[in-house]
GROMACS .gro file of C-alpha atoms in nm:
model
  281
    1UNK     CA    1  -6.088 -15.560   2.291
    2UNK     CA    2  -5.753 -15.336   2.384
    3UNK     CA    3  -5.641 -15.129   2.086
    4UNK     CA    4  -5.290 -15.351   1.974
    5UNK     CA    5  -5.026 -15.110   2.090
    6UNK     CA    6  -4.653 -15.111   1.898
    7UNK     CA    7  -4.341 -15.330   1.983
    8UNK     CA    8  -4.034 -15.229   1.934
    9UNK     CA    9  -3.746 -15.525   1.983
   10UNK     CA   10  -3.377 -15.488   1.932
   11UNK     CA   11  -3.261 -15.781   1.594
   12UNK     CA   12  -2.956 -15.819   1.440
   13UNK     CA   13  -2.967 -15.509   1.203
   14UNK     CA   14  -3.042 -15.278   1.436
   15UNK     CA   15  -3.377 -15.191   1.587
   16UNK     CA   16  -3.715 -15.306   1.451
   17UNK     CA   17  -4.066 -15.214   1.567
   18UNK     CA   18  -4.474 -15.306   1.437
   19UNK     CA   19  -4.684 -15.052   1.428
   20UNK     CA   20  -5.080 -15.126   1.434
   21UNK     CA   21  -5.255 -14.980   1.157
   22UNK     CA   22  -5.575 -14.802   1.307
   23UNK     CA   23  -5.769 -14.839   0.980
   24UNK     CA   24  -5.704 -15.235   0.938
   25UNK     CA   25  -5.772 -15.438   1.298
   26UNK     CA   26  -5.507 -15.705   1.263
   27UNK     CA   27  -5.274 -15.482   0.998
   28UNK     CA   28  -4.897 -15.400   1.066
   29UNK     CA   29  -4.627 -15.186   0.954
   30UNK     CA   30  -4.243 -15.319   1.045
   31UNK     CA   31  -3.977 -15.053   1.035
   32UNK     CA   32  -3.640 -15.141   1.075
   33UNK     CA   33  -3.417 -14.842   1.196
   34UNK     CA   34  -3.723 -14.598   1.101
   35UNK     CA   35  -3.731 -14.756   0.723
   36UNK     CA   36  -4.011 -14.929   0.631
   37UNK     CA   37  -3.942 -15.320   0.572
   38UNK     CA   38  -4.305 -15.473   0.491
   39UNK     CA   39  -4.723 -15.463   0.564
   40UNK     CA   40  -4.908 -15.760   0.663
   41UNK     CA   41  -5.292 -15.784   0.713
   42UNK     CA   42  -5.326 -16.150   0.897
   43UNK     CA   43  -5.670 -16.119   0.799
   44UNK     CA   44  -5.627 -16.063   0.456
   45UNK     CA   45  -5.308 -16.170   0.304
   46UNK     CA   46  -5.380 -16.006  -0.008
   47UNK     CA   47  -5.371 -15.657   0.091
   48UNK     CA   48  -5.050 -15.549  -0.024
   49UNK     CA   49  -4.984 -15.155   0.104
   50UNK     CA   50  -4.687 -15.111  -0.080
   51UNK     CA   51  -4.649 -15.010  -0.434
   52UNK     CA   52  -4.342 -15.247  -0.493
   53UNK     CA   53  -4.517 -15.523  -0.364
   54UNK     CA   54  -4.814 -15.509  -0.555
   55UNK     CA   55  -4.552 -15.487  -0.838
   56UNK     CA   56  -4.404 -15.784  -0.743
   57UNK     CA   57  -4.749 -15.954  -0.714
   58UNK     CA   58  -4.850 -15.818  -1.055
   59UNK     CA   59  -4.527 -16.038  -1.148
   60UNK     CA   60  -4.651 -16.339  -0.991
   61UNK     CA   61  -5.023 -16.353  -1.115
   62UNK     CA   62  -4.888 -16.322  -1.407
   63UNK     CA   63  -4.685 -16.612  -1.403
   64UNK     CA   64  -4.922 -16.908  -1.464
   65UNK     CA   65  -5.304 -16.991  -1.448
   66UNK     CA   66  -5.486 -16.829  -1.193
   67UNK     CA   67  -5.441 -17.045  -0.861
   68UNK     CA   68  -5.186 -17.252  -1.030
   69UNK     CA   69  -4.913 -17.347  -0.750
   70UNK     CA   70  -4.595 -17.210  -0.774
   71UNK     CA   71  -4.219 -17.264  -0.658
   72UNK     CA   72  -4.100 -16.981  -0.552
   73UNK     CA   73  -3.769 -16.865  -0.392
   74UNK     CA   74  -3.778 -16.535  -0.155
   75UNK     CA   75  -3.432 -16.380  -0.073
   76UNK     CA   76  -3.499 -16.182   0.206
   77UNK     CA   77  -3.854 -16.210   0.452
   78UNK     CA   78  -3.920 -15.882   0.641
   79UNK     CA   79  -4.226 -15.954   0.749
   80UNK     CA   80  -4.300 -16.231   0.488
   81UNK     CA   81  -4.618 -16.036   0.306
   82UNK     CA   82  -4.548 -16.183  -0.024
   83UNK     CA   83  -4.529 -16.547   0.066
   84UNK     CA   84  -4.825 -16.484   0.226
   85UNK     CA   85  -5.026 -16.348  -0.102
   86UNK     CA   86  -4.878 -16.635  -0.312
   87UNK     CA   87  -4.990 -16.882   0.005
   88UNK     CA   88  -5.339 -16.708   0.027
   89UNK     CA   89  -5.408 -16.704  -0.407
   90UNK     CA   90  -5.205 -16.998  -0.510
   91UNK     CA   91  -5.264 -17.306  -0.231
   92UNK     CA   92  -5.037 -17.570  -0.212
   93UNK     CA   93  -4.747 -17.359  -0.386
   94UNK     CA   94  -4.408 -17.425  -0.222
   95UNK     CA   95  -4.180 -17.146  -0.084
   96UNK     CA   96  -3.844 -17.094   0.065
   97UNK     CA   97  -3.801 -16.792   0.202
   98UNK     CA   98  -3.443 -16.672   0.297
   99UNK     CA   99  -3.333 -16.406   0.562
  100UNK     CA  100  -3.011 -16.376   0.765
  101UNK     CA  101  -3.138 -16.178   1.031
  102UNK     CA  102  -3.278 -16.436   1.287
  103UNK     CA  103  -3.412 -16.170   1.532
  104UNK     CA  104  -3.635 -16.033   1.309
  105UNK     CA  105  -3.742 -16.363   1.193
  106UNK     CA  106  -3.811 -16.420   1.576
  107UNK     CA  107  -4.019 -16.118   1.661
  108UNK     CA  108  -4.224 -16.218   1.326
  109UNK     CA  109  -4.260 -16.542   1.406
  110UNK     CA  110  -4.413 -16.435   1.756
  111UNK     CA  111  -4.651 -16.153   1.648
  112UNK     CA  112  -4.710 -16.254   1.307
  113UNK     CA  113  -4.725 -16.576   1.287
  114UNK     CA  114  -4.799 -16.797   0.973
  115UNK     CA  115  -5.101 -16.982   0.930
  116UNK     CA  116  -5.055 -17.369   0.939
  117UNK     CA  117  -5.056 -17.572   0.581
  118UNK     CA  118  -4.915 -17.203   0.440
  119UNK     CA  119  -4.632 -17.416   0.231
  120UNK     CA  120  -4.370 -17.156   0.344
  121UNK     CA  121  -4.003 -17.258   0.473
  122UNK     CA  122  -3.819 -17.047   0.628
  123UNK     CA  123  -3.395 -17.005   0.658
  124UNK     CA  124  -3.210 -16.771   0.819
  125UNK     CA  125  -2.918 -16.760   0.648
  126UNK     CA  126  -2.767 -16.496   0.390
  127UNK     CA  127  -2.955 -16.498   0.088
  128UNK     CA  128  -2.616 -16.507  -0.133
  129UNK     CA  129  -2.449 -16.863   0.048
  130UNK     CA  130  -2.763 -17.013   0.037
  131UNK     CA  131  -2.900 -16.911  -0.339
  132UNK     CA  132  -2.570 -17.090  -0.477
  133UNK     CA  133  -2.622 -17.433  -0.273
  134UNK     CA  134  -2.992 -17.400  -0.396
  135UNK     CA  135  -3.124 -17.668  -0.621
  136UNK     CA  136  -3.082 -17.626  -0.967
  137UNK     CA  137  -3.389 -17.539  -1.197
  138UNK     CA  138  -3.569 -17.549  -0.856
  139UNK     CA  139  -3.786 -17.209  -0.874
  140UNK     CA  140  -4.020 -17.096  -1.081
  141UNK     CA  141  -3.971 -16.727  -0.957
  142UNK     CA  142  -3.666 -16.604  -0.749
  143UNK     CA  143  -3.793 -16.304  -0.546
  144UNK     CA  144  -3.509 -16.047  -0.443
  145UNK     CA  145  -3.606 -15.783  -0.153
  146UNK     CA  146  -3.302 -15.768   0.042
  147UNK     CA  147  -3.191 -15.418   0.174
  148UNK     CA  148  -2.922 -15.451   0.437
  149UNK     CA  149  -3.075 -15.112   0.622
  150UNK     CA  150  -3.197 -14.898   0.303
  151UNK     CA  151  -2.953 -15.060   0.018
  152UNK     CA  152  -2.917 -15.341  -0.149
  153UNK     CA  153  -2.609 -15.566  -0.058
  154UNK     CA  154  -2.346 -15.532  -0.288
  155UNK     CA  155  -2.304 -15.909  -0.281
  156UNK     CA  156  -2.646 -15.924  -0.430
  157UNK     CA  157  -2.541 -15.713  -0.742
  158UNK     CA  158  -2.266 -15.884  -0.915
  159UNK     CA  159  -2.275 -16.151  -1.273
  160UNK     CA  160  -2.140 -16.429  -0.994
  161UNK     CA  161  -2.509 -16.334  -0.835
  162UNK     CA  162  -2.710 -16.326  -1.127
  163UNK     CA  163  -2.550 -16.675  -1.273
  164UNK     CA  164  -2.589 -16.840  -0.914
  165UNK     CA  165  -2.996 -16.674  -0.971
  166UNK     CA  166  -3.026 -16.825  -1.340
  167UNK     CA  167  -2.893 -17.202  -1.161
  168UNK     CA  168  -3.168 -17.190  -0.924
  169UNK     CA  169  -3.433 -17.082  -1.160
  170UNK     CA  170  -3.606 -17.353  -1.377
  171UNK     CA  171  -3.654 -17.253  -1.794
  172UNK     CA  172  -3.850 -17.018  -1.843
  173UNK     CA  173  -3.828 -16.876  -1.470
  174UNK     CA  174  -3.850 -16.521  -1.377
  175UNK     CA  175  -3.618 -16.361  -1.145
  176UNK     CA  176  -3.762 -16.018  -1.028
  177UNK     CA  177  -3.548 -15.758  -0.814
  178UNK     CA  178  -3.663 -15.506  -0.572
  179UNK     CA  179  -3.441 -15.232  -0.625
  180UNK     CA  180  -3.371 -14.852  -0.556
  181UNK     CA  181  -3.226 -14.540  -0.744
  182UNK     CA  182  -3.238 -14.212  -0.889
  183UNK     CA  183  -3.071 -13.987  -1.188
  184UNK     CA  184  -2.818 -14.034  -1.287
  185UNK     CA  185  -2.881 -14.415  -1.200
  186UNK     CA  186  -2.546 -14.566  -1.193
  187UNK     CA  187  -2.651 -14.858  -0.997
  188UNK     CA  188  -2.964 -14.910  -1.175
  189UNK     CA  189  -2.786 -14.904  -1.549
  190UNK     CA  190  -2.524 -15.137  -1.385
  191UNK     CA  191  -2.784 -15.434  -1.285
  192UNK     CA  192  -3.003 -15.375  -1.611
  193UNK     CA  193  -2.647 -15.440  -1.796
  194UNK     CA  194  -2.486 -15.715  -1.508
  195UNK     CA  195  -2.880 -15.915  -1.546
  196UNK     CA  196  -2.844 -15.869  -1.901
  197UNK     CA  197  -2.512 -16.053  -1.949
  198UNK     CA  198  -2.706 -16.360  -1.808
  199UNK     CA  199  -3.033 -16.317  -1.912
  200UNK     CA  200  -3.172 -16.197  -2.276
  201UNK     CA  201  -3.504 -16.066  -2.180
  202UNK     CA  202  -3.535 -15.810  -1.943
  203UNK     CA  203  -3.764 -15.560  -1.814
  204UNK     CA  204  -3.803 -15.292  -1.575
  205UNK     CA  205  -4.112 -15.138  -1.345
  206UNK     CA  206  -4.146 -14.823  -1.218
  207UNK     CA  207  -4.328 -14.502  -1.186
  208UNK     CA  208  -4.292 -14.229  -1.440
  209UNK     CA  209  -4.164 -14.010  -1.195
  210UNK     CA  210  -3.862 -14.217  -1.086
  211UNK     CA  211  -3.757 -14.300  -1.441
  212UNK     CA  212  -3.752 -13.950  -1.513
  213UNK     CA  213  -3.525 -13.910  -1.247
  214UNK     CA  214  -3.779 -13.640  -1.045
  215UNK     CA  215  -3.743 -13.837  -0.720
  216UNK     CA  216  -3.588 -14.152  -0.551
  217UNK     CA  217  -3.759 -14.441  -0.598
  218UNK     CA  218  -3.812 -14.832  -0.590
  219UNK     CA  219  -3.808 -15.004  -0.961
  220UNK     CA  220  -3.831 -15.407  -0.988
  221UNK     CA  221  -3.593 -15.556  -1.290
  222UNK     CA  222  -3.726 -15.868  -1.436
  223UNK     CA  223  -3.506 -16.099  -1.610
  224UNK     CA  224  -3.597 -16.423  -1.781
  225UNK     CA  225  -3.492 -16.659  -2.092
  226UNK     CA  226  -3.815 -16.628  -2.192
  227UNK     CA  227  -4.003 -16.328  -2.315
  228UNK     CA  228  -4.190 -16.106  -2.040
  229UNK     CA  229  -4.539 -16.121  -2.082
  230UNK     CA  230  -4.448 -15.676  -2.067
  231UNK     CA  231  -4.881 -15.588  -2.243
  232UNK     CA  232  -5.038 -15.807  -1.910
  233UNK     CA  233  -4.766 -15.651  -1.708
  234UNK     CA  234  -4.853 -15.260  -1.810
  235UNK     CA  235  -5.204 -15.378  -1.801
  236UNK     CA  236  -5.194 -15.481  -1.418
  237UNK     CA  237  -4.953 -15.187  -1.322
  238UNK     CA  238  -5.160 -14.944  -1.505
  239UNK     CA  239  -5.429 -14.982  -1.299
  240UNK     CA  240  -5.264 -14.887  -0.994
  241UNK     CA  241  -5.339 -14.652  -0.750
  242UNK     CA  242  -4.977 -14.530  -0.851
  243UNK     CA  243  -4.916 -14.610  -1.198
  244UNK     CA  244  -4.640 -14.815  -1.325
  245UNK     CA  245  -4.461 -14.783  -1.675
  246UNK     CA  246  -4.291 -15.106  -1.811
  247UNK     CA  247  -3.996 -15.079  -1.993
  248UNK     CA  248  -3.839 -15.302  -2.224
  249UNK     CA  249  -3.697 -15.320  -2.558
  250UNK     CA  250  -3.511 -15.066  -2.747
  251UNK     CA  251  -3.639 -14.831  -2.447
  252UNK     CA  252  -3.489 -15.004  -2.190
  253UNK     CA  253  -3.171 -15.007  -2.387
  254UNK     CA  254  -3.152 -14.654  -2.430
  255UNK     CA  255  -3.253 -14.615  -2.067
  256UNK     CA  256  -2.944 -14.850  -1.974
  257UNK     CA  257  -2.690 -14.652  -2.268
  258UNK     CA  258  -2.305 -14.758  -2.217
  259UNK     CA  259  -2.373 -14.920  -1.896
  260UNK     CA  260  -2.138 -15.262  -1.797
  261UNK     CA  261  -2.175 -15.488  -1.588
  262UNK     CA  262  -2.002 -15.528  -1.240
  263UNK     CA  263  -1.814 -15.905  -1.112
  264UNK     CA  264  -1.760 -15.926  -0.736
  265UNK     CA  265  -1.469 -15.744  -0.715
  266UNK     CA  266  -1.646 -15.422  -0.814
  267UNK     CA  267  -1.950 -15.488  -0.674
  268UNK     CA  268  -2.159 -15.205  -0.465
  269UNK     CA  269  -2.440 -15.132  -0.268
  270UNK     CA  270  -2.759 -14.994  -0.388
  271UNK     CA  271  -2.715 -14.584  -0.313
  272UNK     CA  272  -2.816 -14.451   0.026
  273UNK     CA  273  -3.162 -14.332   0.003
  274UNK     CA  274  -3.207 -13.946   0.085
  275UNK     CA  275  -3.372 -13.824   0.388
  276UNK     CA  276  -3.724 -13.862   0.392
  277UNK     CA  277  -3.726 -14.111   0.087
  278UNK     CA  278  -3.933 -14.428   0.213
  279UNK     CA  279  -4.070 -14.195   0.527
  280UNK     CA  280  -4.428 -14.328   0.695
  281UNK     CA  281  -4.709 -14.127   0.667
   0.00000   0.00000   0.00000
């Protein structure tokens, strides 16, 4: 069999190409404009490469029984790896994935393709207009990964956001952020105080080196009505090839100090990562 060679395909948000991984036969990287958006193994679905996303997964197993289903709402898709874990460890789960950029969604559709019975809707539509027509009390876990280039929307950062989140999510729901920063992290402090005007528990995940501001760096906020299970969650993450902290508590409110939260009309972005940040290789 030919080596799989990489395709590179002009979408809506610029340019977007899959890389082969030489170590895994059916594995793929997509990069779009040179930053890397999300690894899929079709052969095994529960390979997660990146350190967020095993993060994110730590979240989910730790959300009911193991292969409970689950309802579970993904705002943005990339290349759709975490639908496919959930599909792969918790059958018959049902999941609505949302991304506005409908080339992408093409290209993965074509070279990626889902396997049939995989419970997984997609919509390509932006993840903000279609969150507040979602049903409400509909999800049991709202999934956030949307970086228009390398930041976050600003749309996706407001209270109007997070209250159009908490509608969607059923009681005792946990919404869980993808997000990026580093010291003095004024847009991190922002959405820990913005999620926290909504939501009474919260938590955040990261490595030890980002919270203590040393480098940029991904960190996943979790906000519920519920307490965080936070011991299973530093349990899972501590066992990482990276190492996660969990903060929550009287840390995290230190961590978040005279922070307020931002409406729509001061909304921004997630900061521009430096050069070299989220780099392959």
């Amino acid at each position: 069999m030919d080596d799989p060679i990489p395709v590179e395909r002009a979408v809506d948000h610029g340019t977007a190409r899959l890389l082969p991984d030489i170590d895994r036969p059916r594995a793929w990287l997509l990069t779009v404009e040179g930053a890397p958006q999300s690894y899929v193994d079709l052969d095994d679905p529960t390979h997660l490469e990146f350190e967020y996303a095993r993060r994110l997964a730590h979240v989910l197993d730790g959300r009911a029984e193991e292969s409970e289903p689950l309802d579970v709402l993904h705002l943005g898709g990339g290349a759709l790896t975490l639908p496919r874990y959930v599909a792969a460890t918790r059958p018959g789960s049902r999941q609505d994935v949302v991304e506005a950029d409908r080339g992408l969604l093409s290209l993965v559709a074509e070279r990626l393709p889902l396997p049939s019975g995989s419970g997984i809707t997609v919509h390509a539509e932006d993840a903000r207009a279609w969150l507040e027509r979602a049903p409400e009390d509909s999800a049991d876990v709202l999934i956030a990964d949307v970086f228009g280039g390398s930041r976050v929307p600003a749309h996706l950062t407001s209270r109007e956001y997070a209250g159009a989140a908490d509608r969607a999510l059923r009681p005792g729901g946990v919404y869980a952020a993808n997000l990026a920063d580093s010291a003095p992290f004024a847009f991190l402090r922002s959405q820990l105080a913005t999620f926290a005007a909504v939501f009474p528990e919260l938590a955040l995940i990261a490595e030890p080196g980002v919270l203590r501001g040393r480098r940029f760096g991904n960190a996943v906020l979790l906000a519920s009505h519920t307490p965080i299970d936070v011991v299973g969650l530093a349990r899972r993450t501590a066992s990482d090839a990276f190492p996660a902290r969990v903060e929550y508590g009287d840390g995290l409110r230190r961590f978040m100090g005279g922070a307020r939260p931002v409406g729509d009309e001061d909304a921004t972005g997630s900061p521009e990562p430096p050069e070299g940040s989220f780099g392959i290789g």
